[in-house]
Coordinates of C-alpha atoms in Angstrom, one line a residue:
X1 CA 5.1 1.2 24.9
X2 CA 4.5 1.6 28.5
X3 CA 1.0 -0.1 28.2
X4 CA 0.5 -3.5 28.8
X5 CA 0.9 -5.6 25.1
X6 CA -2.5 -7.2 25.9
X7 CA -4.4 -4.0 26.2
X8 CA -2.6 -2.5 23.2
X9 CA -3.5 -5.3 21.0
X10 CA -7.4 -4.4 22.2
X11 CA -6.7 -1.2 21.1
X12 CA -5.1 -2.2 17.4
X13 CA -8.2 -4.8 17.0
X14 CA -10.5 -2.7 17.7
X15 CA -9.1 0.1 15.0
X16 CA -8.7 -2.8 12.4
X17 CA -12.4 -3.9 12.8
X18 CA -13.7 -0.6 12.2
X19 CA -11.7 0.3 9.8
X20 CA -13.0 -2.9 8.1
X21 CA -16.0 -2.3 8.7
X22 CA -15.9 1.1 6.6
X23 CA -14.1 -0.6 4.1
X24 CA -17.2 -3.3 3.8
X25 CA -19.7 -0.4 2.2
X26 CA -17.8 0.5 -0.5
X27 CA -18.1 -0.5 -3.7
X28 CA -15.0 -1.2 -4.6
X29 CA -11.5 -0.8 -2.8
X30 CA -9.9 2.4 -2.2
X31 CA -7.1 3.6 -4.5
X32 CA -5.2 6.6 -5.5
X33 CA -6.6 8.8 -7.8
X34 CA -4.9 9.5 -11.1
X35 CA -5.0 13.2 -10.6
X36 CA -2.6 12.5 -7.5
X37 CA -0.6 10.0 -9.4
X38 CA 0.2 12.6 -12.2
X39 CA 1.0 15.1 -9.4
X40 CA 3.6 13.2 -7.6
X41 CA 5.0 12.6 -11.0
X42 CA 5.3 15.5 -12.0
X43 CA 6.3 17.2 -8.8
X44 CA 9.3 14.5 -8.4
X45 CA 9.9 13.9 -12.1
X46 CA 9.8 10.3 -12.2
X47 CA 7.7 8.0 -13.9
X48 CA 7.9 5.5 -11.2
X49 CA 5.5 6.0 -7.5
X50 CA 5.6 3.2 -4.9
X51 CA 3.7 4.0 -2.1
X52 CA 1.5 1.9 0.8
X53 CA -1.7 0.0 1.0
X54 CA -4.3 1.2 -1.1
X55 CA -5.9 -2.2 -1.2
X56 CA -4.8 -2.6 -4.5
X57 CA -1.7 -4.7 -4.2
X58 CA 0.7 -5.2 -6.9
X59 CA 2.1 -3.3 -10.0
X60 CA -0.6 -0.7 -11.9
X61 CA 0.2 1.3 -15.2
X62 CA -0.8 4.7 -16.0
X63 CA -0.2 6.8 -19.0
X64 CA 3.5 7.9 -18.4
X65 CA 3.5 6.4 -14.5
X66 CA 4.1 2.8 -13.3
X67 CA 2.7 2.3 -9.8
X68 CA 4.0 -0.1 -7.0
X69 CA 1.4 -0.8 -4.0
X70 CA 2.5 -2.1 -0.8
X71 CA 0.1 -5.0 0.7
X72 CA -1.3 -3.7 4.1
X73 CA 0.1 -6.0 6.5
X74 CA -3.1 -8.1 7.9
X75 CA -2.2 -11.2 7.0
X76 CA 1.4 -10.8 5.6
X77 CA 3.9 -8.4 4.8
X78 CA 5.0 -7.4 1.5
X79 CA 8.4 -6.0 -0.1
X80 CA 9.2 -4.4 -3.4
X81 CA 12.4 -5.7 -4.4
X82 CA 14.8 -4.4 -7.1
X83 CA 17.4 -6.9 -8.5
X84 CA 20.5 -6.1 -10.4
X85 CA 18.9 -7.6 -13.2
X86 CA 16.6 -4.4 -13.6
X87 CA 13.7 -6.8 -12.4
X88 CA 11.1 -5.4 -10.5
X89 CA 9.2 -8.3 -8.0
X90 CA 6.9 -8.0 -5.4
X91 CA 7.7 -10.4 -2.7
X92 CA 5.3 -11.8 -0.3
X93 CA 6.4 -12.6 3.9
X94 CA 3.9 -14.9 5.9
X95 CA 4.3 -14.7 9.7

């Protein structure tokens, strides 16, 4: 934090654009793999994962898994919120 805001935000644009840029060549988004999403239900035993960005925002099912992706922040900020209902909502935060 002891950089100047302006050249940190150089930095952080920079990163995003070539991360973007990676992202461009594939041929579809990036996501989690089901081998890993049976792992991390098995190794926690819980039918529930919620876990950041894939690029696959929003609420997946699997076999014996439901899946909760966070968004990834560029243009908004997402939360998962759990209401005494039992709901389940992802909620959506503009700037």
């Amino acid at each position: 934090m002891s950089l100047p805001l302006s050249w940190r935000l150089k930095v952080a644009n920079k990163i995003h654009s070539a991360g973007r840029k990676k992202q461009a060549g594939y041929s579809k988004p990036i996501d989690i793999n089901q081998k890993a999403i049976q792992h991390y239900s098995h190794h926690y035993q819980s039918n529930t994962l919620i876990h950041g960005h894939t690029h696959r925002l929003g609420w997946h099912q699997h076999t014996n898994t439901q899946r909760w992706v966070l968004g990834d922040w560029r243009d908004h900020a997402t939360d998962l919120c759990i209401f005494s209902s039992g709901k389940w909502q992802l909620r959506d935060h503009l700037p």
